[in-house]
Amino acid sequence: MTTCSPTDGGPRACPGGLSRAFAFLGKRWNGMILGTLAQGPAGFAELTRALPGISESVLSDRLGELARVDLVSRTVREGPPLGVSYQLTGRGAALLPALDELARWADENLPTGRC
């Protein structure tokens, strides 16, 4: 396991991978979008309803970011009516065990309610 503590007596530094992961996944809404898509593919309107408080423009931005790093895929459904569906890619699904562990930890260690 990679930790943020020195093992050789050198200066403390958090591993680069952990810093990058939290910089990206810690961005507001990214983790919640991934957690919502863990339940299966969803359309834009369904995601908006599932994530109270997120604006459509922020949701669109976050989905674009998640797609650019290949955690989420976007599929256009032929119409009528035309539709767009989002789902986790293999890389996105690979994060689910870590997200499940974070959720379990939060349930056990953080007060309930919105942060």
Coordinates of N, CA and C in Angstrom, one line a residue:
M1 N 0.8 -1.2 0.0 CA 0.0 0.0 0.0 C 0.9 1.2 0.0
T2 N 0.5 2.2 -0.8 CA 1.3 3.5 -0.8 C 0.7 4.4 0.3
T3 N 1.6 4.9 1.0 CA 1.2 5.8 2.1 C 1.8 7.2 1.9
C4 N 1.4 8.1 2.7 CA 1.9 9.5 2.7 C 2.9 9.7 3.8
S5 N 3.5 8.7 4.3 CA 4.5 8.9 5.4 C 5.9 8.4 4.9
P6 N 6.9 9.0 5.3 CA 8.3 8.6 4.9 C 8.7 7.3 5.5
T7 N 9.3 6.5 4.8 CA 9.8 5.2 5.3 C 11.3 5.2 5.5
D8 N 12.0 6.2 4.8 CA 13.4 6.2 4.9 C 14.0 7.4 5.7
G9 N 13.2 8.0 6.4 CA 13.6 9.2 7.2 C 13.8 10.5 6.4
G10 N 13.4 10.4 5.2 CA 13.5 11.6 4.3 C 12.4 12.6 4.6
P11 N 12.3 13.6 3.8 CA 11.2 14.6 4.0 C 9.9 14.0 3.6
R12 N 8.8 14.4 4.3 CA 7.5 13.9 4.0 C 7.0 14.4 2.6
A13 N 6.4 13.5 1.9 CA 5.8 13.9 0.6 C 4.7 12.9 0.3
C14 N 3.6 13.3 -0.2 CA 2.6 12.4 -0.5 C 2.9 11.9 -1.9
P15 N 2.7 10.6 -2.2 CA 3.0 10.1 -3.5 C 2.2 10.8 -4.6
G16 N 2.8 10.9 -5.7 CA 2.2 11.7 -6.9 C 0.9 11.1 -7.3
G17 N 0.8 9.7 -7.3 CA -0.4 9.1 -7.8 C -1.6 9.5 -6.9
L18 N -1.4 9.5 -5.6 CA -2.4 9.8 -4.6 C -2.8 11.3 -4.8
S19 N -1.8 12.1 -5.0 CA -2.1 13.5 -5.2 C -3.0 13.7 -6.4
R20 N -2.6 13.1 -7.5 CA -3.4 13.2 -8.8 C -4.8 12.7 -8.6
A21 N -4.9 11.5 -8.0 CA -6.2 10.9 -7.8 C -7.1 11.8 -7.0
F22 N -6.7 12.4 -5.9 CA -7.5 13.2 -5.1 C -7.8 14.6 -5.8
A23 N -6.8 15.1 -6.6 CA -7.0 16.3 -7.3 C -8.2 16.1 -8.3
F24 N -8.2 15.0 -8.9 CA -9.2 14.7 -9.9 C -10.5 14.2 -9.3
L25 N -10.5 13.2 -8.5 CA -11.7 12.6 -7.9 C -12.3 13.5 -6.8
G26 N -11.4 14.3 -6.2 CA -11.9 15.2 -5.2 C -12.6 16.4 -5.7
K27 N -12.5 16.6 -7.0 CA -13.2 17.8 -7.6 C -14.7 17.5 -7.4
R28 N -15.3 18.6 -7.0 CA -16.8 18.4 -6.6 C -17.5 17.8 -7.8
W29 N -18.3 16.8 -7.4 CA -19.2 16.0 -8.3 C -18.6 14.8 -9.0
N30 N -17.3 14.8 -9.2 CA -16.8 13.7 -10.0 C -17.0 12.3 -9.3
G31 N -16.7 12.2 -8.1 CA -16.9 10.9 -7.4 C -18.4 10.6 -7.3
M32 N -19.3 11.6 -7.1 CA -20.7 11.3 -7.1 C -21.3 10.8 -8.4
I33 N -20.8 11.4 -9.5 CA -21.2 11.0 -10.8 C -20.8 9.6 -11.1
L34 N -19.5 9.2 -10.7 CA -19.1 7.9 -10.9 C -19.9 6.9 -10.1
G35 N -20.2 7.3 -8.8 CA -21.0 6.4 -8.0 C -22.4 6.2 -8.5
T36 N -23.0 7.3 -9.1 CA -24.3 7.2 -9.7 C -24.3 6.2 -10.9
L37 N -23.2 6.4 -11.7 CA -23.1 5.5 -12.9 C -22.8 4.1 -12.6
A38 N -22.3 3.9 -11.3 CA -22.1 2.5 -10.9 C -23.3 1.6 -10.9
Q39 N -24.5 2.3 -10.9 CA -25.8 1.6 -10.9 C -26.2 1.3 -12.3
G40 N -25.5 1.7 -13.3 CA -25.8 1.4 -14.7 C -25.8 2.7 -15.5
P41 N -26.0 2.5 -16.8 CA -26.0 3.7 -17.7 C -27.2 4.6 -17.4
A42 N -27.0 5.9 -17.7 CA -28.0 6.9 -17.4 C -27.9 8.0 -18.4
G43 N -29.0 8.6 -18.7 CA -29.1 9.8 -19.5 C -28.8 11.0 -18.7
F44 N -28.6 12.1 -19.4 CA -28.3 13.4 -18.8 C -29.3 13.8 -17.8
A45 N -30.6 13.8 -18.2 CA -31.7 14.3 -17.3 C -31.7 13.4 -16.1
E46 N -31.5 12.1 -16.3 CA -31.6 11.2 -15.1 C -30.4 11.5 -14.1
L47 N -29.3 11.8 -14.7 CA -28.1 12.2 -13.8 C -28.4 13.5 -13.1
T48 N -29.0 14.4 -13.8 CA -29.4 15.7 -13.2 C -30.3 15.5 -12.0
R49 N -31.3 14.6 -12.2 CA -32.2 14.3 -11.1 C -31.6 13.5 -9.9
A50 N -30.6 12.7 -10.3 CA -30.0 11.9 -9.2 C -28.9 12.6 -8.4
L51 N -28.5 13.8 -8.9 CA -27.5 14.6 -8.2 C -28.1 16.0 -7.9
P52 N -28.9 16.1 -6.9 CA -29.6 17.3 -6.5 C -28.5 18.4 -6.2
G53 N -28.7 19.6 -6.8 CA -27.7 20.7 -6.5 C -26.7 20.9 -7.6
I54 N -26.6 19.9 -8.5 CA -25.6 20.1 -9.6 C -26.4 20.9 -10.8
S55 N -25.7 21.9 -11.3 CA -26.3 22.6 -12.5 C -26.0 21.8 -13.7
E56 N -26.8 22.0 -14.8 CA -26.6 21.3 -16.0 C -25.2 21.6 -16.6
S57 N -24.8 22.9 -16.5 CA -23.5 23.2 -17.1 C -22.3 22.5 -16.4
V58 N -22.4 22.4 -15.0 CA -21.4 21.7 -14.3 C -21.4 20.2 -14.6
L59 N -22.6 19.7 -14.7 CA -22.7 18.2 -15.0 C -22.1 18.0 -16.4
S60 N -22.4 18.8 -17.3 CA -21.8 18.7 -18.7 C -20.3 18.8 -18.6
D61 N -19.8 19.7 -17.9 CA -18.3 19.9 -17.8 C -17.7 18.7 -17.2
R62 N -18.3 18.2 -16.0 CA -17.7 17.0 -15.3 C -17.8 15.8 -16.2
L63 N -18.9 15.6 -16.9 CA -19.0 14.4 -17.8 C -17.9 14.4 -18.9
G64 N -17.7 15.6 -19.4 CA -16.6 15.8 -20.4 C -15.3 15.4 -19.8
E65 N -15.0 15.9 -18.6 CA -13.7 15.6 -18.0 C -13.5 14.1 -17.8
L66 N -14.6 13.5 -17.3 CA -14.6 12.0 -17.0 C -14.4 11.2 -18.3
A67 N -15.0 11.7 -19.4 CA -14.9 11.1 -20.7 C -13.5 11.2 -21.2
R68 N -12.9 12.4 -21.1 CA -11.5 12.7 -21.6 C -10.5 11.7 -20.9
V69 N -10.7 11.3 -19.7 CA -9.7 10.4 -19.1 C -10.2 9.0 -19.1
D70 N -11.2 8.7 -20.0 CA -11.7 7.4 -20.2 C -12.3 6.7 -19.0
L71 N -13.0 7.4 -18.1 CA -13.7 6.8 -17.0 C -15.2 6.6 -17.3
V72 N -15.7 7.4 -18.3 CA -17.1 7.4 -18.7 C -17.1 7.5 -20.2
S73 N -18.1 6.7 -20.8 CA -18.3 6.8 -22.2 C -19.6 7.5 -22.5
R74 N -19.7 8.1 -23.6 CA -21.0 8.8 -24.0 C -21.4 8.2 -25.3
T75 N -22.7 7.8 -25.3 CA -23.3 7.1 -26.4 C -24.5 7.9 -26.9
V76 N -24.6 8.2 -28.1 CA -25.8 8.9 -28.7 C -26.7 7.8 -29.2
R77 N -28.0 7.9 -28.7 CA -29.0 7.0 -29.1 C -29.8 7.6 -30.2
E78 N -30.0 6.8 -31.3 CA -30.8 7.3 -32.4 C -32.2 7.5 -32.0
G79 N -32.9 8.5 -32.5 CA -34.3 8.8 -32.2 C -35.2 8.4 -33.2
P80 N -36.4 9.0 -33.3 CA -36.7 10.0 -32.3 C -37.2 9.5 -31.0
P81 N -37.1 10.1 -29.9 CA -36.2 11.3 -29.8 C -34.8 10.9 -29.6
L82 N -33.9 11.7 -30.1 CA -32.5 11.5 -29.9 C -32.1 11.5 -28.4
G83 N -31.2 10.8 -28.0 CA -30.8 10.8 -26.6 C -29.3 10.5 -26.4
V84 N -28.8 10.8 -25.3 CA -27.4 10.6 -24.9 C -27.4 9.8 -23.6
S85 N -26.6 8.7 -23.6 CA -26.4 7.9 -22.4 C -25.0 7.9 -22.0
Y86 N -24.8 7.9 -20.7 CA -23.4 7.8 -20.1 C -23.3 6.5 -19.3
Q87 N -22.1 5.9 -19.4 CA -21.8 4.7 -18.6 C -20.4 4.7 -18.3
L88 N -20.0 3.9 -17.2 CA -18.7 3.7 -16.8 C -17.9 2.9 -17.9
T89 N -16.7 3.2 -18.1 CA -15.8 2.4 -19.0 C -15.2 1.3 -18.0
G90 N -14.4 0.5 -18.6 CA -13.6 -0.5 -17.8 C -12.7 0.2 -16.8
R91 N -12.1 1.3 -17.2 CA -11.3 2.1 -16.3 C -12.1 2.7 -15.2
G92 N -13.3 3.2 -15.5 CA -14.2 3.8 -14.5 C -14.7 2.7 -13.5
A93 N -15.0 1.6 -14.0 CA -15.5 0.5 -13.2 C -14.4 0.0 -12.3
A94 N -13.1 0.1 -12.7 CA -12.0 -0.3 -11.9 C -11.9 0.5 -10.6
L95 N -12.5 1.7 -10.6 CA -12.5 2.6 -9.4 C -13.5 2.2 -8.4
L96 N -14.5 1.4 -8.8 CA -15.6 1.1 -7.9 C -15.2 0.5 -6.5
P97 N -14.3 -0.4 -6.5 CA -13.9 -1.0 -5.2 C -13.3 0.1 -4.3
A98 N -12.5 1.0 -4.8 CA -12.0 2.1 -4.0 C -13.1 3.1 -3.5
L99 N -14.0 3.4 -4.4 CA -15.1 4.3 -4.0 C -16.0 3.6 -3.0
D100 N -16.2 2.3 -3.1 CA -17.0 1.5 -2.1 C -16.3 1.6 -0.7
E101 N -15.0 1.5 -0.7 CA -14.2 1.5 0.5 C -14.3 2.9 1.1
L102 N -14.2 4.0 0.3 CA -14.3 5.3 0.8 C -15.7 5.6 1.4
A103 N -16.7 5.1 0.7 CA -18.1 5.2 1.2 C -18.3 4.5 2.6
R104 N -17.7 3.3 2.7 CA -17.8 2.5 3.9 C -17.1 3.3 5.0
W105 N -15.9 3.8 4.7 CA -15.1 4.5 5.7 C -15.9 5.7 6.2
A106 N -16.5 6.5 5.3 CA -17.3 7.6 5.6 C -18.5 7.3 6.5
D107 N -19.2 6.2 6.2 CA -20.3 5.7 7.0 C -19.9 5.4 8.4
E108 N -18.7 4.9 8.6 CA -18.2 4.5 9.9 C -17.6 5.7 10.6
N109 N -17.1 6.7 9.9 CA -16.3 7.7 10.6 C -16.7 9.1 10.5
L110 N -17.6 9.4 9.6 CA -18.0 10.8 9.4 C -19.5 11.0 9.9
P111 N -19.8 12.1 10.4 CA -21.2 12.3 10.8 C -22.1 12.3 9.5
T112 N -23.4 11.9 9.7 CA -24.3 11.9 8.6 C -24.7 13.3 8.2
G113 N -25.2 13.5 7.1 CA -25.6 14.8 6.6 C -24.7 15.2 5.4
R114 N -25.1 16.3 4.8 CA -24.3 16.8 3.7 C -23.1 17.5 4.2
C115 N -21.9 17.3 3.5 CA -20.7 18.0 3.9 C -20.6 19.3 3.2

